[in-house]
Amino acid sequence: MADFFPGRADGQPGLALFLNAGDPPLEVLVDVLVALDALGVDCVELAVPFPDSVTDGPVIRRSAARALAGGVGLPETLAFVARTRQLLRRTRIALLADWRFSLKDGAPDELARRVADSGVDGLLVHGLPPRLRPAWQAAVEAVGLPVVGTCYQGVSTPQTMAMAARQATAYLYLVAHYGRSGTRASNGFASLAATITSLRGLTNAPIAVGFGVTSRADVAAVAAAGADAAIVGSATVATVERSLANRSDVAAEISEFVCSLQQPAPATNS
């Protein structure tokens, strides 16, 4: 199984970025992923674009609309991963697919095989109905596909958190607060510490925190709360949006943004 956040061993917080496949266009996105890999970004959550997400704010919704207008769906996303994954030495790809828009009409075992065969390192199924979870769990286990589990601070019941923790084999995504992406909890990330401590006893998977993470200070705060990694979504997508609007180099713009998030390298004695 891939270690999604190997930097934890050095005391550095892991970093995951969210992007929609097709925004920027796939021929540009490959350069973005190669640049992120060179910068040591641990993971890209690559979403198969889908419309009208109730959990996403306007930035990510506009991104999905641009990608869908470009004709990117599940087949195009999997083909992109298949030809791009071999270019990456460090960065893992966690695929996010919406059940209703991308997976509803397929059999779980066939879809899980297609996803695994593309070379992705993990799968997060968005909006999966509870009645279908056993079938999907069996399907991904059968093909050895690591799972990204998800739970929500302050909303998920203890039973839901325990189930998500048990099923997570890639990493456990703890959403910092219930709401739309691009927003943050008024009390910051320190209040997550007790939840993270509790989850530690339920899973061996690393714990990553997202929603409201936009700066180096936020990444540090997430790490201080005990998480293994921070997930940066809307701020990453907003960088893409500005670059596309300005017709600038998307890979260069995102690289600059990532450098602003990363912890400075420790000083060495000369």
PDB file of C-alpha atoms in Angstrom:
ATOM      1  CA  MET A   1       0.000   0.000   0.000  1.00  0.00           C
ATOM      2  CA  ALA A   2       1.273   3.468  -0.896  1.00  0.00           C
ATOM      3  CA  ASP A   3       2.244   5.733   1.965  1.00  0.00           C
ATOM      4  CA  PHE A   4       0.344   8.888   1.121  1.00  0.00           C
ATOM      5  CA  PHE A   5       2.200  11.156   3.544  1.00  0.00           C
ATOM      6  CA  PRO A   6       5.783   9.918   4.010  1.00  0.00           C
ATOM      7  CA  GLY A   7       6.980  13.296   5.287  1.00  0.00           C
ATOM      8  CA  ARG A   8       5.358  12.576   8.638  1.00  0.00           C
ATOM      9  CA  ALA A   9       8.462  10.611   9.578  1.00  0.00           C
ATOM     10  CA  ASP A  10      10.467  13.845   9.415  1.00  0.00           C
ATOM     11  CA  GLY A  11       7.959  15.792  11.461  1.00  0.00           C
ATOM     12  CA  GLN A  12       6.723  17.743   8.446  1.00  0.00           C
ATOM     13  CA  PRO A  13       2.961  17.933   7.787  1.00  0.00           C
ATOM     14  CA  GLY A  14       1.807  16.211   4.637  1.00  0.00           C
ATOM     15  CA  LEU A  15       0.165  18.202   1.874  1.00  0.00           C
ATOM     16  CA  ALA A  16      -2.676  17.256  -0.455  1.00  0.00           C
ATOM     17  CA  LEU A  17      -4.179  19.487  -3.138  1.00  0.00           C
ATOM     18  CA  PHE A  18      -7.620  19.204  -4.713  1.00  0.00           C
ATOM     19  CA  LEU A  19      -8.075  19.656  -8.469  1.00  0.00           C
ATOM     20  CA  ASN A  20     -10.814  18.850 -10.945  1.00  0.00           C
ATOM     21  CA  ALA A  21      -9.698  16.715 -13.857  1.00  0.00           C
ATOM     22  CA  GLY A  22      -9.975  18.992 -16.874  1.00  0.00           C
ATOM     23  CA  ASP A  23      -9.433  22.264 -15.014  1.00  0.00           C
ATOM     24  CA  PRO A  24      -6.918  23.243 -16.231  1.00  0.00           C
ATOM     25  CA  PRO A  25      -7.313  21.281 -19.503  1.00  0.00           C
ATOM     26  CA  LEU A  26      -5.775  17.826 -19.363  1.00  0.00           C
ATOM     27  CA  GLU A  27      -2.870  18.737 -21.632  1.00  0.00           C
ATOM     28  CA  VAL A  28      -1.936  21.444 -19.105  1.00  0.00           C
ATOM     29  CA  LEU A  29      -2.825  19.415 -16.036  1.00  0.00           C
ATOM     30  CA  VAL A  30      -0.094  16.886 -16.753  1.00  0.00           C
ATOM     31  CA  ASP A  31       2.500  19.675 -16.447  1.00  0.00           C
ATOM     32  CA  VAL A  32       0.873  20.768 -13.184  1.00  0.00           C
ATOM     33  CA  LEU A  33       1.133  17.286 -11.670  1.00  0.00           C
ATOM     34  CA  VAL A  34       4.751  16.897 -12.728  1.00  0.00           C
ATOM     35  CA  ALA A  35       5.546  20.277 -11.139  1.00  0.00           C
ATOM     36  CA  LEU A  36       3.770  19.316  -7.911  1.00  0.00           C
ATOM     37  CA  ASP A  37       5.674  16.055  -7.821  1.00  0.00           C
ATOM     38  CA  ALA A  38       8.964  17.945  -8.126  1.00  0.00           C
ATOM     39  CA  LEU A  39       7.930  20.127  -5.181  1.00  0.00           C
ATOM     40  CA  GLY A  40       7.246  17.089  -2.998  1.00  0.00           C
ATOM     41  CA  VAL A  41       3.465  17.440  -2.807  1.00  0.00           C
ATOM     42  CA  ASP A  42       2.252  14.192  -1.266  1.00  0.00           C
ATOM     43  CA  CYS A  43      -1.149  13.788  -2.850  1.00  0.00           C
ATOM     44  CA  VAL A  44      -3.501  15.230  -5.453  1.00  0.00           C
ATOM     45  CA  GLU A  45      -7.183  14.617  -4.876  1.00  0.00           C
ATOM     46  CA  LEU A  46      -8.264  14.467  -8.494  1.00  0.00           C
ATOM     47  CA  ALA A  47     -12.004  14.798  -8.919  1.00  0.00           C
ATOM     48  CA  VAL A  48     -14.014  13.486 -11.821  1.00  0.00           C
ATOM     49  CA  PRO A  49     -15.964  16.717 -12.424  1.00  0.00           C
ATOM     50  CA  PHE A  50     -19.647  16.692 -11.573  1.00  0.00           C
ATOM     51  CA  PRO A  51     -22.252  19.476 -11.450  1.00  0.00           C
ATOM     52  CA  ASP A  52     -24.310  21.007  -8.666  1.00  0.00           C
ATOM     53  CA  SER A  53     -22.306  19.750  -5.708  1.00  0.00           C
ATOM     54  CA  VAL A  54     -24.074  20.723  -2.494  1.00  0.00           C
ATOM     55  CA  THR A  55     -20.834  20.510  -0.507  1.00  0.00           C
ATOM     56  CA  ASP A  56     -18.771  22.782  -2.752  1.00  0.00           C
ATOM     57  CA  GLY A  57     -18.568  26.535  -2.824  1.00  0.00           C
ATOM     58  CA  PRO A  58     -18.634  28.693  -5.964  1.00  0.00           C
ATOM     59  CA  VAL A  59     -14.924  28.361  -6.762  1.00  0.00           C
ATOM     60  CA  ILE A  60     -14.977  24.575  -7.084  1.00  0.00           C
ATOM     61  CA  ARG A  61     -18.390  24.590  -8.753  1.00  0.00           C
ATOM     62  CA  ARG A  62     -17.093  26.932 -11.456  1.00  0.00           C
ATOM     63  CA  SER A  63     -14.070  24.690 -11.865  1.00  0.00           C
ATOM     64  CA  ALA A  64     -16.255  21.621 -12.354  1.00  0.00           C
ATOM     65  CA  ALA A  65     -18.365  23.508 -14.899  1.00  0.00           C
ATOM     66  CA  ARG A  66     -15.266  24.428 -16.913  1.00  0.00           C
ATOM     67  CA  ALA A  67     -14.051  20.829 -16.876  1.00  0.00           C
ATOM     68  CA  LEU A  68     -17.444  19.441 -17.884  1.00  0.00           C
ATOM     69  CA  ALA A  69     -17.672  21.983 -20.705  1.00  0.00           C
ATOM     70  CA  GLY A  70     -14.348  20.606 -21.909  1.00  0.00           C
ATOM     71  CA  GLY A  71     -15.842  17.131 -22.178  1.00  0.00           C
ATOM     72  CA  VAL A  72     -14.061  15.517 -19.225  1.00  0.00           C
ATOM     73  CA  GLY A  73     -15.836  12.657 -17.490  1.00  0.00           C
ATOM     74  CA  LEU A  74     -14.886   9.351 -15.900  1.00  0.00           C
ATOM     75  CA  PRO A  75     -13.385   7.716 -19.042  1.00  0.00           C
ATOM     76  CA  GLU A  76     -11.261  10.767 -19.824  1.00  0.00           C
ATOM     77  CA  THR A  77     -10.109  11.071 -16.216  1.00  0.00           C
ATOM     78  CA  LEU A  78      -9.076   7.426 -15.940  1.00  0.00           C
ATOM     79  CA  ALA A  79      -7.253   7.589 -19.271  1.00  0.00           C
ATOM     80  CA  PHE A  80      -5.437  10.701 -18.066  1.00  0.00           C
ATOM     81  CA  VAL A  81      -4.329   8.967 -14.873  1.00  0.00           C
ATOM     82  CA  ALA A  82      -3.174   5.909 -16.797  1.00  0.00           C
ATOM     83  CA  ARG A  83      -0.805   7.938 -18.989  1.00  0.00           C
ATOM     84  CA  THR A  84       0.313  10.359 -16.258  1.00  0.00           C
ATOM     85  CA  ARG A  85       0.796   8.243 -13.111  1.00  0.00           C
ATOM     86  CA  GLN A  86       4.095   6.802 -14.326  1.00  0.00           C
ATOM     87  CA  LEU A  87       5.570  10.308 -14.529  1.00  0.00           C
ATOM     88  CA  LEU A  88       5.173  10.868 -10.781  1.00  0.00           C
ATOM     89  CA  ARG A  89       7.793   9.689  -8.300  1.00  0.00           C
ATOM     90  CA  ARG A  90       6.292  10.904  -5.038  1.00  0.00           C
ATOM     91  CA  THR A  91       2.851  12.414  -5.577  1.00  0.00           C
ATOM     92  CA  ARG A  92      -0.053   9.990  -5.100  1.00  0.00           C
ATOM     93  CA  ILE A  93      -3.372  10.365  -6.878  1.00  0.00           C
ATOM     94  CA  ALA A  94      -6.585   9.889  -4.916  1.00  0.00           C
ATOM     95  CA  LEU A  95      -9.556   9.804  -7.267  1.00  0.00           C
ATOM     96  CA  LEU A  96     -12.787  11.460  -6.107  1.00  0.00           C
ATOM     97  CA  ALA A  97     -15.854  10.275  -8.012  1.00  0.00           C
ATOM     98  CA  ASP A  98     -19.464  11.220  -7.361  1.00  0.00           C
ATOM     99  CA  TRP A  99     -21.709   8.178  -7.170  1.00  0.00           C
ATOM    100  CA  ARG A 100     -24.810   9.774  -8.700  1.00  0.00           C
ATOM    101  CA  PHE A 101     -23.076  11.460 -11.632  1.00  0.00           C
ATOM    102  CA  SER A 102     -20.178   9.114 -12.430  1.00  0.00           C
ATOM    103  CA  LEU A 103     -20.791   5.705 -10.869  1.00  0.00           C
ATOM    104  CA  LYS A 104     -24.524   5.132 -10.468  1.00  0.00           C
ATOM    105  CA  ASP A 105     -25.080   3.198 -13.681  1.00  0.00           C
ATOM    106  CA  GLY A 106     -22.161   0.782 -13.333  1.00  0.00           C
ATOM    107  CA  ALA A 107     -21.598  -2.354 -11.305  1.00  0.00           C
ATOM    108  CA  PRO A 108     -19.282  -1.726  -8.330  1.00  0.00           C
ATOM    109  CA  ASP A 109     -16.952  -4.627  -9.143  1.00  0.00           C
ATOM    110  CA  GLU A 110     -16.496  -3.539 -12.779  1.00  0.00           C
ATOM    111  CA  LEU A 111     -16.005   0.120 -11.866  1.00  0.00           C
ATOM    112  CA  ALA A 112     -13.585  -0.674  -9.070  1.00  0.00           C
ATOM    113  CA  ARG A 113     -11.503  -2.715 -11.504  1.00  0.00           C
ATOM    114  CA  ARG A 114     -11.454   0.121 -14.060  1.00  0.00           C
ATOM    115  CA  VAL A 115     -10.379   2.617 -11.410  1.00  0.00           C
ATOM    116  CA  ALA A 116      -7.674   0.316 -10.071  1.00  0.00           C
ATOM    117  CA  ASP A 117      -6.389  -0.460 -13.561  1.00  0.00           C
ATOM    118  CA  SER A 118      -5.899   3.261 -14.256  1.00  0.00           C
ATOM    119  CA  GLY A 119      -3.178   3.380 -11.617  1.00  0.00           C
ATOM    120  CA  VAL A 120      -4.806   5.625  -9.029  1.00  0.00           C
ATOM    121  CA  ASP A 121      -3.506   5.182  -5.493  1.00  0.00           C
ATOM    122  CA  GLY A 122      -6.832   5.551  -3.698  1.00  0.00           C
ATOM    123  CA  LEU A 123     -10.558   6.167  -4.190  1.00  0.00           C
ATOM    124  CA  LEU A 124     -13.070   8.447  -2.493  1.00  0.00           C
ATOM    125  CA  VAL A 125     -16.673   7.847  -3.541  1.00  0.00           C
ATOM    126  CA  HIS A 126     -18.716  11.004  -2.951  1.00  0.00           C
ATOM    127  CA  GLY A 127     -22.401  10.700  -2.051  1.00  0.00           C
ATOM    128  CA  LEU A 128     -22.494   6.902  -1.842  1.00  0.00           C
ATOM    129  CA  PRO A 129     -25.864   5.765  -0.426  1.00  0.00           C
ATOM    130  CA  PRO A 130     -25.462   3.804   2.825  1.00  0.00           C
ATOM    131  CA  ARG A 131     -27.282   0.769   1.382  1.00  0.00           C
ATOM    132  CA  LEU A 132     -24.575   0.409  -1.289  1.00  0.00           C
ATOM    133  CA  ARG A 133     -21.554   0.748   0.977  1.00  0.00           C
ATOM    134  CA  PRO A 134     -21.099  -3.003   1.656  1.00  0.00           C
ATOM    135  CA  ALA A 135     -21.046  -3.784  -2.078  1.00  0.00           C
ATOM    136  CA  TRP A 136     -18.541  -1.020  -2.792  1.00  0.00           C
ATOM    137  CA  GLN A 137     -16.375  -2.014   0.145  1.00  0.00           C
ATOM    138  CA  ALA A 138     -16.249  -5.578  -1.131  1.00  0.00           C
ATOM    139  CA  ALA A 139     -15.481  -4.401  -4.667  1.00  0.00           C
ATOM    140  CA  VAL A 140     -12.541  -2.189  -3.729  1.00  0.00           C
ATOM    141  CA  GLU A 141     -11.122  -4.812  -1.375  1.00  0.00           C
ATOM    142  CA  ALA A 142     -11.297  -7.400  -4.141  1.00  0.00           C
ATOM    143  CA  VAL A 143      -9.067  -5.297  -6.431  1.00  0.00           C
ATOM    144  CA  GLY A 144      -6.806  -4.014  -3.642  1.00  0.00           C
ATOM    145  CA  LEU A 145      -7.831  -0.385  -4.109  1.00  0.00           C
ATOM    146  CA  PRO A 146      -7.095   1.765  -1.030  1.00  0.00           C
ATOM    147  CA  VAL A 147     -10.040   3.764   0.305  1.00  0.00           C
ATOM    148  CA  VAL A 148     -10.218   7.376   1.434  1.00  0.00           C
ATOM    149  CA  GLY A 149     -12.644   7.469   4.333  1.00  0.00           C
ATOM    150  CA  THR A 150     -14.481  10.688   5.218  1.00  0.00           C
ATOM    151  CA  CYS A 151     -16.122  12.105   8.311  1.00  0.00           C
ATOM    152  CA  TYR A 152     -17.238  15.537   9.498  1.00  0.00           C
ATOM    153  CA  GLN A 153     -16.218  17.345  12.638  1.00  0.00           C
ATOM    154  CA  GLY A 154     -19.239  18.159  14.780  1.00  0.00           C
ATOM    155  CA  VAL A 155     -21.737  16.411  12.490  1.00  0.00           C
ATOM    156  CA  SER A 156     -20.768  12.771  11.958  1.00  0.00           C
ATOM    157  CA  THR A 157     -22.014  10.501  14.718  1.00  0.00           C
ATOM    158  CA  PRO A 158     -19.494   8.434  16.682  1.00  0.00           C
ATOM    159  CA  GLN A 159     -20.732   5.382  14.790  1.00  0.00           C
ATOM    160  CA  THR A 160     -20.185   7.086  11.403  1.00  0.00           C
ATOM    161  CA  MET A 161     -16.708   8.226  12.416  1.00  0.00           C
ATOM    162  CA  ALA A 162     -15.802   4.747  13.596  1.00  0.00           C
ATOM    163  CA  MET A 163     -16.988   3.198  10.335  1.00  0.00           C
ATOM    164  CA  ALA A 164     -15.069   5.735   8.225  1.00  0.00           C
ATOM    165  CA  ALA A 165     -11.947   5.147  10.313  1.00  0.00           C
ATOM    166  CA  ARG A 166     -12.187   1.369   9.983  1.00  0.00           C
ATOM    167  CA  GLN A 167     -12.701   1.496   6.215  1.00  0.00           C
ATOM    168  CA  ALA A 168      -9.936   4.034   5.498  1.00  0.00           C
ATOM    169  CA  THR A 169      -6.903   2.322   4.015  1.00  0.00           C
ATOM    170  CA  ALA A 170      -5.459   5.258   2.014  1.00  0.00           C
ATOM    171  CA  TYR A 171      -6.163   8.026   4.513  1.00  0.00           C
ATOM    172  CA  LEU A 172      -9.016   9.362   6.610  1.00  0.00           C
ATOM    173  CA  TYR A 173     -10.322  12.745   5.472  1.00  0.00           C
ATOM    174  CA  LEU A 174     -11.613  14.720   8.453  1.00  0.00           C
ATOM    175  CA  VAL A 175     -13.682  17.648   7.199  1.00  0.00           C
ATOM    176  CA  ALA A 176     -12.964  20.473   9.610  1.00  0.00           C
ATOM    177  CA  HIS A 177     -16.534  21.716   9.704  1.00  0.00           C
ATOM    178  CA  TYR A 178     -19.846  21.050   8.024  1.00  0.00           C
ATOM    179  CA  GLY A 179     -20.487  23.496   5.215  1.00  0.00           C
ATOM    180  CA  ARG A 180     -19.278  24.292   1.744  1.00  0.00           C
ATOM    181  CA  SER A 181     -15.712  24.090   0.559  1.00  0.00           C
ATOM    182  CA  GLY A 182     -13.890  27.394   0.715  1.00  0.00           C
ATOM    183  CA  THR A 183     -15.297  28.257   4.136  1.00  0.00           C
ATOM    184  CA  ARG A 184     -13.738  27.761   7.548  1.00  0.00           C
ATOM    185  CA  ALA A 185     -14.893  27.160  11.081  1.00  0.00           C
ATOM    186  CA  SER A 186     -14.932  30.275  13.220  1.00  0.00           C
ATOM    187  CA  ASN A 187     -12.897  28.589  15.970  1.00  0.00           C
ATOM    188  CA  GLY A 188     -10.068  27.466  13.686  1.00  0.00           C
ATOM    189  CA  PHE A 189      -8.430  24.051  13.790  1.00  0.00           C
ATOM    190  CA  ALA A 190      -7.357  23.680  17.430  1.00  0.00           C
ATOM    191  CA  SER A 191     -10.734  22.234  18.365  1.00  0.00           C
ATOM    192  CA  LEU A 192     -10.007  19.235  16.113  1.00  0.00           C
ATOM    193  CA  ALA A 193      -7.353  17.880  18.466  1.00  0.00           C
ATOM    194  CA  ALA A 194      -9.712  15.811  20.602  1.00  0.00           C
ATOM    195  CA  THR A 195     -11.417  14.321  17.546  1.00  0.00           C
ATOM    196  CA  ILE A 196      -8.084  13.428  15.939  1.00  0.00           C
ATOM    197  CA  THR A 197      -6.903  11.788  19.149  1.00  0.00           C
ATOM    198  CA  SER A 198     -10.089   9.734  19.256  1.00  0.00           C
ATOM    199  CA  LEU A 199      -9.758   8.705  15.609  1.00  0.00           C
ATOM    200  CA  ARG A 200      -6.169   7.564  16.198  1.00  0.00           C
ATOM    201  CA  GLY A 201      -7.497   4.717  18.260  1.00  0.00           C
ATOM    202  CA  LEU A 202      -9.757   3.574  15.433  1.00  0.00           C
ATOM    203  CA  THR A 203      -7.500   3.543  12.388  1.00  0.00           C
ATOM    204  CA  ASN A 204      -3.943   2.951  11.272  1.00  0.00           C
ATOM    205  CA  ALA A 205      -4.447   5.215   8.255  1.00  0.00           C
ATOM    206  CA  PRO A 206      -3.055   8.765   8.275  1.00  0.00           C
ATOM    207  CA  ILE A 207      -5.522  11.530   9.090  1.00  0.00           C
ATOM    208  CA  ALA A 208      -5.814  14.524   6.781  1.00  0.00           C
ATOM    209  CA  VAL A 209      -7.847  17.668   7.483  1.00  0.00           C
ATOM    210  CA  GLY A 210      -9.512  19.842   4.868  1.00  0.00           C
ATOM    211  CA  PHE A 211     -11.987  22.733   4.445  1.00  0.00           C
ATOM    212  CA  GLY A 212     -10.689  26.206   5.214  1.00  0.00           C
ATOM    213  CA  VAL A 213      -6.979  25.439   4.760  1.00  0.00           C
ATOM    214  CA  THR A 214      -5.541  28.266   2.657  1.00  0.00           C
ATOM    215  CA  SER A 215      -2.148  29.272   4.050  1.00  0.00           C
ATOM    216  CA  ARG A 216       1.091  28.052   5.622  1.00  0.00           C
ATOM    217  CA  ALA A 217      -0.285  29.076   9.007  1.00  0.00           C
ATOM    218  CA  ASP A 218      -3.354  26.904   8.434  1.00  0.00           C
ATOM    219  CA  VAL A 219      -1.203  23.919   7.458  1.00  0.00           C
ATOM    220  CA  ALA A 220       0.819  24.406  10.637  1.00  0.00           C
ATOM    221  CA  ALA A 221      -2.371  24.697  12.720  1.00  0.00           C
ATOM    222  CA  VAL A 222      -3.725  21.460  11.268  1.00  0.00           C
ATOM    223  CA  ALA A 223      -0.451  19.721  12.111  1.00  0.00           C
ATOM    224  CA  ALA A 224      -0.496  21.192  15.622  1.00  0.00           C
ATOM    225  CA  ALA A 225      -3.949  19.686  16.132  1.00  0.00           C
ATOM    226  CA  GLY A 226      -2.382  16.286  15.493  1.00  0.00           C
ATOM    227  CA  ALA A 227      -3.276  15.625  11.844  1.00  0.00           C
ATOM    228  CA  ASP A 228      -0.805  14.004   9.471  1.00  0.00           C
ATOM    229  CA  ALA A 229      -1.669  16.225   6.533  1.00  0.00           C
ATOM    230  CA  ALA A 230      -3.626  19.220   5.312  1.00  0.00           C
ATOM    231  CA  ILE A 231      -5.876  19.236   2.244  1.00  0.00           C
ATOM    232  CA  VAL A 232      -6.055  22.494   0.282  1.00  0.00           C
ATOM    233  CA  GLY A 233      -9.001  22.703  -2.087  1.00  0.00           C
ATOM    234  CA  SER A 234     -10.648  25.981  -2.957  1.00  0.00           C
ATOM    235  CA  ALA A 235      -7.465  28.023  -2.646  1.00  0.00           C
ATOM    236  CA  THR A 236      -5.741  25.693  -5.126  1.00  0.00           C
ATOM    237  CA  VAL A 237      -8.636  25.841  -7.573  1.00  0.00           C
ATOM    238  CA  ALA A 238      -8.808  29.631  -7.240  1.00  0.00           C
ATOM    239  CA  THR A 239      -5.159  29.762  -8.279  1.00  0.00           C
ATOM    240  CA  VAL A 240      -6.021  27.789 -11.413  1.00  0.00           C
ATOM    241  CA  GLU A 241      -8.951  30.094 -12.134  1.00  0.00           C
ATOM    242  CA  ARG A 242      -6.846  33.252 -11.871  1.00  0.00           C
ATOM    243  CA  SER A 243      -4.118  31.767 -14.034  1.00  0.00           C
ATOM    244  CA  LEU A 244      -6.576  30.747 -16.745  1.00  0.00           C
ATOM    245  CA  ALA A 245      -8.197  34.184 -16.664  1.00  0.00           C
ATOM    246  CA  ASN A 246      -4.795  35.872 -16.958  1.00  0.00           C
ATOM    247  CA  ARG A 247      -3.558  33.350 -19.560  1.00  0.00           C
ATOM    248  CA  SER A 248      -0.470  32.769 -17.466  1.00  0.00           C
ATOM    249  CA  ASP A 249       1.497  29.568 -16.818  1.00  0.00           C
ATOM    250  CA  VAL A 250      -0.784  27.445 -14.613  1.00  0.00           C
ATOM    251  CA  ALA A 251       1.982  25.098 -13.473  1.00  0.00           C
ATOM    252  CA  ALA A 252       4.166  28.035 -12.454  1.00  0.00           C
ATOM    253  CA  GLU A 253       1.310  29.754 -10.608  1.00  0.00           C
ATOM    254  CA  ILE A 254       0.387  26.636  -8.658  1.00  0.00           C
ATOM    255  CA  SER A 255       4.045  25.947  -7.890  1.00  0.00           C
ATOM    256  CA  GLU A 256       4.373  29.419  -6.389  1.00  0.00           C
ATOM    257  CA  PHE A 257       1.232  28.833  -4.343  1.00  0.00           C
ATOM    258  CA  VAL A 258       2.530  25.484  -3.072  1.00  0.00           C
ATOM    259  CA  CYS A 259       5.809  27.086  -2.003  1.00  0.00           C
ATOM    260  CA  SER A 260       3.797  29.564   0.053  1.00  0.00           C
ATOM    261  CA  LEU A 261       2.149  26.626   1.865  1.00  0.00           C
ATOM    262  CA  GLN A 262       5.195  24.532   2.556  1.00  0.00           C
ATOM    263  CA  GLN A 263       7.174  24.735   5.757  1.00  0.00           C
ATOM    264  CA  PRO A 264      10.645  26.237   5.364  1.00  0.00           C
ATOM    265  CA  ALA A 265      13.430  23.685   5.224  1.00  0.00           C
ATOM    266  CA  PRO A 266      15.213  23.207   8.571  1.00  0.00           C
ATOM    267  CA  ALA A 267      18.445  25.142   8.956  1.00  0.00           C
ATOM    268  CA  THR A 268      21.665  23.182   8.614  1.00  0.00           C
ATOM    269  CA  ASN A 269      24.915  23.821  10.423  1.00  0.00           C
ATOM    270  CA  SER A 270      27.725  24.828   8.092  1.00  0.00           C
TER     271      SER A 270
END
